[in-house]
mmCIF file with all atom_site columns, C-alpha atoms in Angstrom:
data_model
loop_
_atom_site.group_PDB
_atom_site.id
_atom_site.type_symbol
_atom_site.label_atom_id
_atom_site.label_alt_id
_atom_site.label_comp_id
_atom_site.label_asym_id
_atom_site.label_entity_id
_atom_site.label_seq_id
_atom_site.pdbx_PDB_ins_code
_atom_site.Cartn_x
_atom_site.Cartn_y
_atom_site.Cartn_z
_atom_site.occupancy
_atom_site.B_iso_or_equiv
_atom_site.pdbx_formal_charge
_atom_site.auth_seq_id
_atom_site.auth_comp_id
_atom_site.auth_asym_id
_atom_site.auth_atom_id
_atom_site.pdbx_PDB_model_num
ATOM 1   C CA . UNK A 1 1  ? -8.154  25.643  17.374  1.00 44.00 ? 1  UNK A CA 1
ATOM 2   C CA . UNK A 1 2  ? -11.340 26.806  15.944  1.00 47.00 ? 2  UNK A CA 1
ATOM 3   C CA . UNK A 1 3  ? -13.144 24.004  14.346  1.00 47.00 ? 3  UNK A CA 1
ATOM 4   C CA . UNK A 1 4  ? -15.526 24.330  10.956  1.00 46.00 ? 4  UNK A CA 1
ATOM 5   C CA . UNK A 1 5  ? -19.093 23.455  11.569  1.00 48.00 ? 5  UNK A CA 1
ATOM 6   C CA . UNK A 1 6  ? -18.719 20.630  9.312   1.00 51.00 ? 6  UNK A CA 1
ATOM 7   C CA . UNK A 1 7  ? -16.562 17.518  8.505   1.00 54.00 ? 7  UNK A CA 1
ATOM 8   C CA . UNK A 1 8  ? -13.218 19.159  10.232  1.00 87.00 ? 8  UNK A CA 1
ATOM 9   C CA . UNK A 1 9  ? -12.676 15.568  12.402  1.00 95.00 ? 9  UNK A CA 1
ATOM 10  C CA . UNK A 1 10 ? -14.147 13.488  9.575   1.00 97.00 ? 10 UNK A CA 1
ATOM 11  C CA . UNK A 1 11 ? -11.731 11.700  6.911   1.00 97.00 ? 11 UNK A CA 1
ATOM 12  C CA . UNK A 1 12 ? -13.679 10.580  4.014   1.00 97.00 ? 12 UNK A CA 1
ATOM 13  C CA . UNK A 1 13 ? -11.871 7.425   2.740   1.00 98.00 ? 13 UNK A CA 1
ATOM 14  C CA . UNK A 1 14 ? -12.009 6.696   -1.065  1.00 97.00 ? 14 UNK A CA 1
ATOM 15  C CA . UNK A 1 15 ? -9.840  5.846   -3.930  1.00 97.00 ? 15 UNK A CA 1
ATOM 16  C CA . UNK A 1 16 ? -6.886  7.390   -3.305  1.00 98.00 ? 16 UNK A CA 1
ATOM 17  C CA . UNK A 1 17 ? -3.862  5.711   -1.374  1.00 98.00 ? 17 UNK A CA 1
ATOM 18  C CA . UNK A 1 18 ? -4.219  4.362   1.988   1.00 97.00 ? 18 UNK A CA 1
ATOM 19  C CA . UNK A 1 19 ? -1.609  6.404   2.885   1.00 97.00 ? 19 UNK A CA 1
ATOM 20  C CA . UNK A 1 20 ? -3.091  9.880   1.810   1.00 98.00 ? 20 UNK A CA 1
ATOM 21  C CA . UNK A 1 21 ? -5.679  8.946   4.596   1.00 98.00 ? 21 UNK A CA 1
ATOM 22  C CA . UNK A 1 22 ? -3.325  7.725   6.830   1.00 97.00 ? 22 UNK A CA 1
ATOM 23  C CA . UNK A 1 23 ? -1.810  10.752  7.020   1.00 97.00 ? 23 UNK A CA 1
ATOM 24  C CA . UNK A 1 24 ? -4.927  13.271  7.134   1.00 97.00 ? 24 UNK A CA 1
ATOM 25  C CA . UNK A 1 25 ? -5.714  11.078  10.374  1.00 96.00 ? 25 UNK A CA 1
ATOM 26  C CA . UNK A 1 26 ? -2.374  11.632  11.828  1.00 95.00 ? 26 UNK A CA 1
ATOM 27  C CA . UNK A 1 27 ? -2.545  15.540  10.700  1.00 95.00 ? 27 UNK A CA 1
ATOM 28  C CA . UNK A 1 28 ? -5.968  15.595  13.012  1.00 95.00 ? 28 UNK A CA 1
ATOM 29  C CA . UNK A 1 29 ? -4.804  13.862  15.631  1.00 93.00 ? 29 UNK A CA 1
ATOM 30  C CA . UNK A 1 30 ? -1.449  16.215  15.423  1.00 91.00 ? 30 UNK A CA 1
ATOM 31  C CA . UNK A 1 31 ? -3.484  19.276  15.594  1.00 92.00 ? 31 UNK A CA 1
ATOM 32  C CA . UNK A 1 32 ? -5.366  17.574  18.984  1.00 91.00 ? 32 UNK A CA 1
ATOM 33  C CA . UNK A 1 33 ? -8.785  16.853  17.425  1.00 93.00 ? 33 UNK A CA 1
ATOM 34  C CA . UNK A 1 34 ? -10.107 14.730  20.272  1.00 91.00 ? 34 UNK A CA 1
ATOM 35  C CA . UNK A 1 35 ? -12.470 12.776  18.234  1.00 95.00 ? 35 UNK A CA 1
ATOM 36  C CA . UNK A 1 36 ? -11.914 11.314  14.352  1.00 97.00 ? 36 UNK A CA 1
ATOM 37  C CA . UNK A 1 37 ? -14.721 9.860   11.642  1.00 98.00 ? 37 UNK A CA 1
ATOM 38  C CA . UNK A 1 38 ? -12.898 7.672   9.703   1.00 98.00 ? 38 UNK A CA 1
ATOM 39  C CA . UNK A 1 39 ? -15.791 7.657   7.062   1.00 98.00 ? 39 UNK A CA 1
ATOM 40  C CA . UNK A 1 40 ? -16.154 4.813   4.289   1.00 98.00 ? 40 UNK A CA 1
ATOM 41  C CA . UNK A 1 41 ? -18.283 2.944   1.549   1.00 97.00 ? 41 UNK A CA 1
ATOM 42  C CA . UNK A 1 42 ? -18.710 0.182   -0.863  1.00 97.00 ? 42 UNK A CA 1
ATOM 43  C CA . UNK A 1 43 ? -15.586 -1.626  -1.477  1.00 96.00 ? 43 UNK A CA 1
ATOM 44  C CA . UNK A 1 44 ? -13.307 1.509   0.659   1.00 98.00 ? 44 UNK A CA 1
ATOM 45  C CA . UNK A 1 45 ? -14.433 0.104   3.609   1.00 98.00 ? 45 UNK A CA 1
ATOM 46  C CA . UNK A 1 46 ? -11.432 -2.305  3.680   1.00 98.00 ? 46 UNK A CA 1
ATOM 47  C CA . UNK A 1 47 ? -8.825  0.904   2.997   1.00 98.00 ? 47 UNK A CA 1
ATOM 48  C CA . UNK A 1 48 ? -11.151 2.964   6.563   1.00 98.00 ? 48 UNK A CA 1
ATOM 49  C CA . UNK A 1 49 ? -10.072 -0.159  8.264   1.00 98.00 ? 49 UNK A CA 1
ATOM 50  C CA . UNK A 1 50 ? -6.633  -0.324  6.801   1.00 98.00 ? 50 UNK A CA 1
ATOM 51  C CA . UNK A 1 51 ? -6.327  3.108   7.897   1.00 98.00 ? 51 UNK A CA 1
ATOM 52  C CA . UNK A 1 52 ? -6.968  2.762   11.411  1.00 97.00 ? 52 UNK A CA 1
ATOM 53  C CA . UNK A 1 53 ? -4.952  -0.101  11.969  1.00 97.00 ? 53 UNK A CA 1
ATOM 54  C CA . UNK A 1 54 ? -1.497  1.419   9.981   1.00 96.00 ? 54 UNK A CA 1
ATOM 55  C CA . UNK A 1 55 ? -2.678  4.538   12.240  1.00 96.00 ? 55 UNK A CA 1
ATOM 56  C CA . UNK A 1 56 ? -2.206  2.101   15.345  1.00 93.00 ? 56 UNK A CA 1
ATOM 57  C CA . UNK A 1 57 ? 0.142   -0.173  14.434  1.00 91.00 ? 57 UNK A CA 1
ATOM 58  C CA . UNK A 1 58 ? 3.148   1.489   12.564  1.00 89.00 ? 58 UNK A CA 1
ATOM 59  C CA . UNK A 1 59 ? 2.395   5.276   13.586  1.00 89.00 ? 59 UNK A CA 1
ATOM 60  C CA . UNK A 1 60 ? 0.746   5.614   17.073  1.00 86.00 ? 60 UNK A CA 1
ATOM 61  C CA . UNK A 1 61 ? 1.405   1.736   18.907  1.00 82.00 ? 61 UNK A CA 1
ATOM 62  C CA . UNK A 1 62 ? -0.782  1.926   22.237  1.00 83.00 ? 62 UNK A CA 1
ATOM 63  C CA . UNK A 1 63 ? -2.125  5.788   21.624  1.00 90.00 ? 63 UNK A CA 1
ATOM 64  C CA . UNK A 1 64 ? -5.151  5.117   19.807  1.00 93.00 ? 64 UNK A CA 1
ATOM 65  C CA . UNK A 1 65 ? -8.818  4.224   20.966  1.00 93.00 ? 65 UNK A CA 1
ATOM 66  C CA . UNK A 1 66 ? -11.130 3.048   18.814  1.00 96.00 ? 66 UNK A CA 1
ATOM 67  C CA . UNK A 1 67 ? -14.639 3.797   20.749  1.00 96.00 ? 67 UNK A CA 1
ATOM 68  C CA . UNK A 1 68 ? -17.396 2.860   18.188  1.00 97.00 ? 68 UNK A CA 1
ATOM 69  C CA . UNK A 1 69 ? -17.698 1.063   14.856  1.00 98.00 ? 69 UNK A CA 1
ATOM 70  C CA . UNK A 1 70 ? -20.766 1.797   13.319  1.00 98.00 ? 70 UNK A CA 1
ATOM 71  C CA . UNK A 1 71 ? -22.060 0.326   10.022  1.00 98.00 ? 71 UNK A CA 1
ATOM 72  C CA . UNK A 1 72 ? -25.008 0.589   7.308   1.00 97.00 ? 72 UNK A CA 1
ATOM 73  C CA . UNK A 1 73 ? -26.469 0.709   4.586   1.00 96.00 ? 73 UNK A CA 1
ATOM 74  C CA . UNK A 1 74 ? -27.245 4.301   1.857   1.00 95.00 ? 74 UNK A CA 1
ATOM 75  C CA . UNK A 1 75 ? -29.481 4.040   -1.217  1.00 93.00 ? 75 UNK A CA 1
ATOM 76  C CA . UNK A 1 76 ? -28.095 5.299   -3.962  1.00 90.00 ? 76 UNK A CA 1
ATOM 77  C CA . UNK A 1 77 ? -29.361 6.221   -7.123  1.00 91.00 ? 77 UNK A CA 1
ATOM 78  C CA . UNK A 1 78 ? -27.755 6.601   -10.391 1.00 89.00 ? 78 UNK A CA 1
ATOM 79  C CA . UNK A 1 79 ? -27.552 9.271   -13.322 1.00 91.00 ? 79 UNK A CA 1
ATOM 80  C CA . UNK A 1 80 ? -30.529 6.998   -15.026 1.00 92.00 ? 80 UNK A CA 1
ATOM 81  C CA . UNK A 1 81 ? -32.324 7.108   -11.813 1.00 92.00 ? 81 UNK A CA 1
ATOM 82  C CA . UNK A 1 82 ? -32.069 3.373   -10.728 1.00 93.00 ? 82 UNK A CA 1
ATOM 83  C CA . UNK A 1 83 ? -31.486 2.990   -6.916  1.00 92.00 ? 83 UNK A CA 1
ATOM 84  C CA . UNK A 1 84 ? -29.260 0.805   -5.259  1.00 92.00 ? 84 UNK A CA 1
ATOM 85  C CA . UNK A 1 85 ? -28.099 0.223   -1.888  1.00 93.00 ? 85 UNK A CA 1
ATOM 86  C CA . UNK A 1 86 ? -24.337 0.478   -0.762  1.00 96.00 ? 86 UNK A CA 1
ATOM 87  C CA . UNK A 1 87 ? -22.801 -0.139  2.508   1.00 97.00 ? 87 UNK A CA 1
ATOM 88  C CA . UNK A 1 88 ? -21.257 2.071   4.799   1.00 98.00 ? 88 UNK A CA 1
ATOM 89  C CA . UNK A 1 89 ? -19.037 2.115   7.985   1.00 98.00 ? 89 UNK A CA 1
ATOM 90  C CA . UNK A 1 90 ? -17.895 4.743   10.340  1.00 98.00 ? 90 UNK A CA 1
ATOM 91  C CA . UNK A 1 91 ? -15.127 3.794   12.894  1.00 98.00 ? 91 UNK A CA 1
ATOM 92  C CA . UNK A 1 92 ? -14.047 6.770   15.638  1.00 98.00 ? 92 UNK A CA 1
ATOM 93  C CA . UNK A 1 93 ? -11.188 6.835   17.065  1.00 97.00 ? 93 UNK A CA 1
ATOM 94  C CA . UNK A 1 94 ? -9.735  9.007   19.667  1.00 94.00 ? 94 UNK A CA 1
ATOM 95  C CA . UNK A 1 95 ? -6.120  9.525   20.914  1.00 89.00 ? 95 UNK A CA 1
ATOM 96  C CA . UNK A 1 96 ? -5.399  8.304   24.320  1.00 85.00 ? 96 UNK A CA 1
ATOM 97  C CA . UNK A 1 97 ? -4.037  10.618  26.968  1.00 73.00 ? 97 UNK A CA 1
ATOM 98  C CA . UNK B 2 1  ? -28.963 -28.615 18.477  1.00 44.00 ? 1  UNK B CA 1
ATOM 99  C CA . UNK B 2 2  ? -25.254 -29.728 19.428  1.00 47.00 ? 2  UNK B CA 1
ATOM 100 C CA . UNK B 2 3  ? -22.758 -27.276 18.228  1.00 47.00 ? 3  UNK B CA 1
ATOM 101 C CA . UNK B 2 4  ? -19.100 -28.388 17.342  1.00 46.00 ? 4  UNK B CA 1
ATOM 102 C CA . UNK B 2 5  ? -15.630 -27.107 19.547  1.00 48.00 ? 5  UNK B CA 1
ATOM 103 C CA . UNK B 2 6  ? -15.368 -24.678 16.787  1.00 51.00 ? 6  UNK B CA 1
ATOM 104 C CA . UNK B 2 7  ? -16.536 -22.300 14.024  1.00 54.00 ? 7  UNK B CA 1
ATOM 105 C CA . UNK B 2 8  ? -19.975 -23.394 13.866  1.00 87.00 ? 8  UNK B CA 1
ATOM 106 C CA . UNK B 2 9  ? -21.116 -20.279 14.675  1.00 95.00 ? 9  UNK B CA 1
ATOM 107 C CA . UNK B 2 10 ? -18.564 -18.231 12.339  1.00 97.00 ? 10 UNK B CA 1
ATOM 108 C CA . UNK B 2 11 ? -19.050 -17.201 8.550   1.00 97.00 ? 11 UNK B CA 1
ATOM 109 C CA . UNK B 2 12 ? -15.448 -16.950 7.064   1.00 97.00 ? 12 UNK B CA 1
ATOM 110 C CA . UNK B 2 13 ? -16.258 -14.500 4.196   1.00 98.00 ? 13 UNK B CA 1
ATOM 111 C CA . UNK B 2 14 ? -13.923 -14.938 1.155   1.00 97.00 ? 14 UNK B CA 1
ATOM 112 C CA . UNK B 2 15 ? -13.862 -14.838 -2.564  1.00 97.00 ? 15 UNK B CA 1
ATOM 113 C CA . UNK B 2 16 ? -17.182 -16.133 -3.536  1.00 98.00 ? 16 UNK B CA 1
ATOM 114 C CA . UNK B 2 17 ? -20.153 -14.292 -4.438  1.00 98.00 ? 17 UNK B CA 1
ATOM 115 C CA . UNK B 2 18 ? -21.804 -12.208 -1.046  1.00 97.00 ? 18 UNK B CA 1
ATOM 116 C CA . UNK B 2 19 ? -25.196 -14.098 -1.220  1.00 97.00 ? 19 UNK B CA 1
ATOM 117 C CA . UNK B 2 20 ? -23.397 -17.342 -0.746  1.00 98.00 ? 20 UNK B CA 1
ATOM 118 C CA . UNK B 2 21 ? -22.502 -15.691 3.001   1.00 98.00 ? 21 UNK B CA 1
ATOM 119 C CA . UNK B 2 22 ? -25.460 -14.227 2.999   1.00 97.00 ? 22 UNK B CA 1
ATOM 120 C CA . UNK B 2 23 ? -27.048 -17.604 3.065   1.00 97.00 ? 23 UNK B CA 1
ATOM 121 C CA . UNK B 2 24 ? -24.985 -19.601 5.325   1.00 97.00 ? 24 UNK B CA 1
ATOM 122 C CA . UNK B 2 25 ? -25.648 -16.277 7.778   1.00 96.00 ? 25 UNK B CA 1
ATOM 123 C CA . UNK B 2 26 ? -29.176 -17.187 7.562   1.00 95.00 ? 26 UNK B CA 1
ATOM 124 C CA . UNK B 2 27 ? -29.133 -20.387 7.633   1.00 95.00 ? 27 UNK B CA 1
ATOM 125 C CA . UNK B 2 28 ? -27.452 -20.436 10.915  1.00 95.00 ? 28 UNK B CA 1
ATOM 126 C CA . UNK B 2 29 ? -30.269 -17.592 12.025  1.00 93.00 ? 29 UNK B CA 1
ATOM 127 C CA . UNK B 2 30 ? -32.997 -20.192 10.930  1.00 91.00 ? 30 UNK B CA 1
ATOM 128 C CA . UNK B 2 31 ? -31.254 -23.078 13.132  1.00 92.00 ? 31 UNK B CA 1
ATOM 129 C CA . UNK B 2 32 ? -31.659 -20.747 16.133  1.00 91.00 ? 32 UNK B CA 1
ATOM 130 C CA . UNK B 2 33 ? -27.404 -20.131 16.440  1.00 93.00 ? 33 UNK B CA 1
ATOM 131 C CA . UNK B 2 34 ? -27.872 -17.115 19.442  1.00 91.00 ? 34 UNK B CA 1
ATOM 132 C CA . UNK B 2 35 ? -24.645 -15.295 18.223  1.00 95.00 ? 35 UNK B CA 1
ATOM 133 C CA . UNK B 2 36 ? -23.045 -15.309 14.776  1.00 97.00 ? 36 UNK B CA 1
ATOM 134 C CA . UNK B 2 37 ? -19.834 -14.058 13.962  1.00 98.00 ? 37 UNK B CA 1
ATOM 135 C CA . UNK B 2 38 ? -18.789 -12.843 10.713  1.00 98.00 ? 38 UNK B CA 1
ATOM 136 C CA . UNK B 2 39 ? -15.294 -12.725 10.134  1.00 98.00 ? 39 UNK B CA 1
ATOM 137 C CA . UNK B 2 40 ? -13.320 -11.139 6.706   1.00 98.00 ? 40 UNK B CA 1
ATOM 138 C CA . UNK B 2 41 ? -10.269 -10.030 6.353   1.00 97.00 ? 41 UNK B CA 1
ATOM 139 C CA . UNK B 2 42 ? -8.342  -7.751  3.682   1.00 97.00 ? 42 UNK B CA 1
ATOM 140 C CA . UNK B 2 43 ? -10.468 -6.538  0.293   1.00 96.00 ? 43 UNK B CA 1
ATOM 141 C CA . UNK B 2 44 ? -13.208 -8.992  1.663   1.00 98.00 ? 44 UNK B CA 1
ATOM 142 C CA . UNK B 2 45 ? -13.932 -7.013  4.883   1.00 98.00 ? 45 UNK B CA 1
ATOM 143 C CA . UNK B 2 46 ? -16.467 -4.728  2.493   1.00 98.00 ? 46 UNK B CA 1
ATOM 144 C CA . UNK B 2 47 ? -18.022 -8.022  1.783   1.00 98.00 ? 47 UNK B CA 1
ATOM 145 C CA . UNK B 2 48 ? -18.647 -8.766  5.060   1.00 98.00 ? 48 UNK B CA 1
ATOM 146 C CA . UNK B 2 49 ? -20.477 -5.795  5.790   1.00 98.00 ? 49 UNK B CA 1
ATOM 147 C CA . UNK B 2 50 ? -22.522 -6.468  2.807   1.00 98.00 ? 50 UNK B CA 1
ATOM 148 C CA . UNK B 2 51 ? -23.145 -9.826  4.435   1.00 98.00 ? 51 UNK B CA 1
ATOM 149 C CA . UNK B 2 52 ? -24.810 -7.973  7.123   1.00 97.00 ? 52 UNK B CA 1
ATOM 150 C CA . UNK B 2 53 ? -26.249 -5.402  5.476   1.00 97.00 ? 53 UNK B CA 1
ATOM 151 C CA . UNK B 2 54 ? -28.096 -7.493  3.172   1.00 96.00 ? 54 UNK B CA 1
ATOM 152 C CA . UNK B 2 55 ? -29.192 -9.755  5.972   1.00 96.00 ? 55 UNK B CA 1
ATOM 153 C CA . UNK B 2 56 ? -30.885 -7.119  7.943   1.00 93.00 ? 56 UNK B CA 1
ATOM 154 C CA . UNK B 2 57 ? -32.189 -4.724  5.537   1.00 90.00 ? 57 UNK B CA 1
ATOM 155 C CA . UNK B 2 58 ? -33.343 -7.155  2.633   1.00 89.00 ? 58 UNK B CA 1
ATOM 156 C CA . UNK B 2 59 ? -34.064 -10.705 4.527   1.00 89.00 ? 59 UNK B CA 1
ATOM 157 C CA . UNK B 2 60 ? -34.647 -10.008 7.740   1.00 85.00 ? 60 UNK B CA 1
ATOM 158 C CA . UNK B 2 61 ? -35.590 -6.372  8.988   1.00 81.00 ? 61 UNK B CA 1
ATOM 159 C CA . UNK B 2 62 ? -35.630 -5.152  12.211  1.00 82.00 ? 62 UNK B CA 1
ATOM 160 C CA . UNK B 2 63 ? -34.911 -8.663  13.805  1.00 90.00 ? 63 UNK B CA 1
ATOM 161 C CA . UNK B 2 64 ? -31.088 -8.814  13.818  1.00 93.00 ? 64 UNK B CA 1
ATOM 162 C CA . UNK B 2 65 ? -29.154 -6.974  15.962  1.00 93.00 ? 65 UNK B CA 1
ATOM 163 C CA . UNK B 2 66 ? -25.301 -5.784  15.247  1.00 96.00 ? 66 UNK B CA 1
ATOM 164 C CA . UNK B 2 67 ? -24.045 -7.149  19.058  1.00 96.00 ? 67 UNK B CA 1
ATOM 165 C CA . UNK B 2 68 ? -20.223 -5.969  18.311  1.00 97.00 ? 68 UNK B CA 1
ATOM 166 C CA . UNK B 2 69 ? -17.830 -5.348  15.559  1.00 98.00 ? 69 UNK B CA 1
ATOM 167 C CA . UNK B 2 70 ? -13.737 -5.875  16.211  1.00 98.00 ? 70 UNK B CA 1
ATOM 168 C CA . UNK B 2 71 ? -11.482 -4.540  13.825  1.00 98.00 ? 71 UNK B CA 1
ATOM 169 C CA . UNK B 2 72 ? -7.426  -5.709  14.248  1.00 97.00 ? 72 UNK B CA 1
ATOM 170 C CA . UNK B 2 73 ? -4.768  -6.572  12.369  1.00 96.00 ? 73 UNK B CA 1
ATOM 171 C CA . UNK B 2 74 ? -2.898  -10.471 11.289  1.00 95.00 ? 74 UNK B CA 1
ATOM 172 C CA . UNK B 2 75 ? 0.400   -10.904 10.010  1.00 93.00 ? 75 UNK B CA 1
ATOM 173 C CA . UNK B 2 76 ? 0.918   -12.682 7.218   1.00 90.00 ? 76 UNK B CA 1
ATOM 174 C CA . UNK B 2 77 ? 3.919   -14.813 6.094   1.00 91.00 ? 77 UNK B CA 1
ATOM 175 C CA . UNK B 2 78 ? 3.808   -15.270 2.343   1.00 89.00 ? 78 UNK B CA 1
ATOM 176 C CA . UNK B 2 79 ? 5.543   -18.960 1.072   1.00 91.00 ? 79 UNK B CA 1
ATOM 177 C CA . UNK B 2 80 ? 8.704   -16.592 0.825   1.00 93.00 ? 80 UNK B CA 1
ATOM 178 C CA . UNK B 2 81 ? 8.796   -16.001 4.071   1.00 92.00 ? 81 UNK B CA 1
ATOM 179 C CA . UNK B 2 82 ? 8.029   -12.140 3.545   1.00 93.00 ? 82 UNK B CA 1
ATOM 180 C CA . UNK B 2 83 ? 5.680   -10.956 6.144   1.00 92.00 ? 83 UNK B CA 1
ATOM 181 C CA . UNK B 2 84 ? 3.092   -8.504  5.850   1.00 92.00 ? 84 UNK B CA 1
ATOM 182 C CA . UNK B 2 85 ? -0.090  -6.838  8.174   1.00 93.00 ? 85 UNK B CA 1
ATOM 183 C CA . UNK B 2 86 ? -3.657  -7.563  7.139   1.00 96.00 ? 86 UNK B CA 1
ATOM 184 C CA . UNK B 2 87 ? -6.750  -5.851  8.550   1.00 97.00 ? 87 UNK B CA 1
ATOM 185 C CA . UNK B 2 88 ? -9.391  -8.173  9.639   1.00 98.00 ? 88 UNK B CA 1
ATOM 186 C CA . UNK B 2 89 ? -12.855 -7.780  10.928  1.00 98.00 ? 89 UNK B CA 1
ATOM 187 C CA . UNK B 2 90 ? -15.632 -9.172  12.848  1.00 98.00 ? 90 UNK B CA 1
ATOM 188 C CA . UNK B 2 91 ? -19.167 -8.530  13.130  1.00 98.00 ? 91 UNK B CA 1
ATOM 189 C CA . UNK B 2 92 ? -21.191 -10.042 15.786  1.00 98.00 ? 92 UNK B CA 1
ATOM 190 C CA . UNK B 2 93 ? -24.779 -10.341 15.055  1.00 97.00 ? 93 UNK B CA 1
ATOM 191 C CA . UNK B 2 94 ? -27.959 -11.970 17.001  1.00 94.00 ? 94 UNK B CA 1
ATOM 192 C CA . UNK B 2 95 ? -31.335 -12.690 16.427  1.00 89.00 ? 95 UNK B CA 1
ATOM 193 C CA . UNK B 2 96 ? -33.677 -10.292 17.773  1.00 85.00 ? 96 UNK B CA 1
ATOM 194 C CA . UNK B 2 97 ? -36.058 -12.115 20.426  1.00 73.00 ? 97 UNK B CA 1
#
């Protein structure tokens, strides 16, 4: 399948259900992307975690890798201009064969 | 220094405020603990990447290293006896030599 040159194995995780994310992961990994951004920050970095593990607990038991965690830290800054920082994580998973 | 059987090398981040773990984190750095392990789990997992995040960009940059982070899931048995799956995390972090 022809992939987009941008964002087409990345799910952005924000305030919507956990399960709308739950189930563009399991869309991705339906269509065979090999390799998923589960992409999160501030305080939805506990729903990009709750969405891997429902992915590999209740949906995919023993089919799911998850290769790298990686977290940090983006400045943002607001309408009035003040900056602040916010945190960020990025966990990619894979499907096993 | 002698270290206890257990968890004196963990920070169990909770409800309180994220510079209270911020400051046990470094005062376990400042007592020359090798490997810490910060630990969250459910709606406080964010907070423990804060923990981090705050340690190594605001207090103490470019001399802690992320070492490993672990994401999985607990279950949960509620005084009724109902159980349920919580993500938890944990973020290994060392000192930089």
């Amino acid at each position: 399948m022809a992939q987009g040159p941008m964002s087409s194995n990345v799910v952005l995780v924000g305030k919507k259900p956990v399960m709308n994310y739950v189930l563009a992961t399991l869309t991705l990994l339906n269509q065979g992307v090999p390799e998923i951004v589960i992409k999160a920050r501030g305080r939805a970095i506990s729903k990009a975690v709750d969405t891997v593990e429902i992915v590999r607990s209740r949906f995919l038991p023993e089919k799911v890798n998850v290769k790298e965690i990686k977290i940090g830290s983006q400045v943002v800054t607001s309408s009035e201009g003040k900056q602040s920082r916010v945190s960020t994580i990025e966990i990619i998973i894979s499907k096993k064969e």
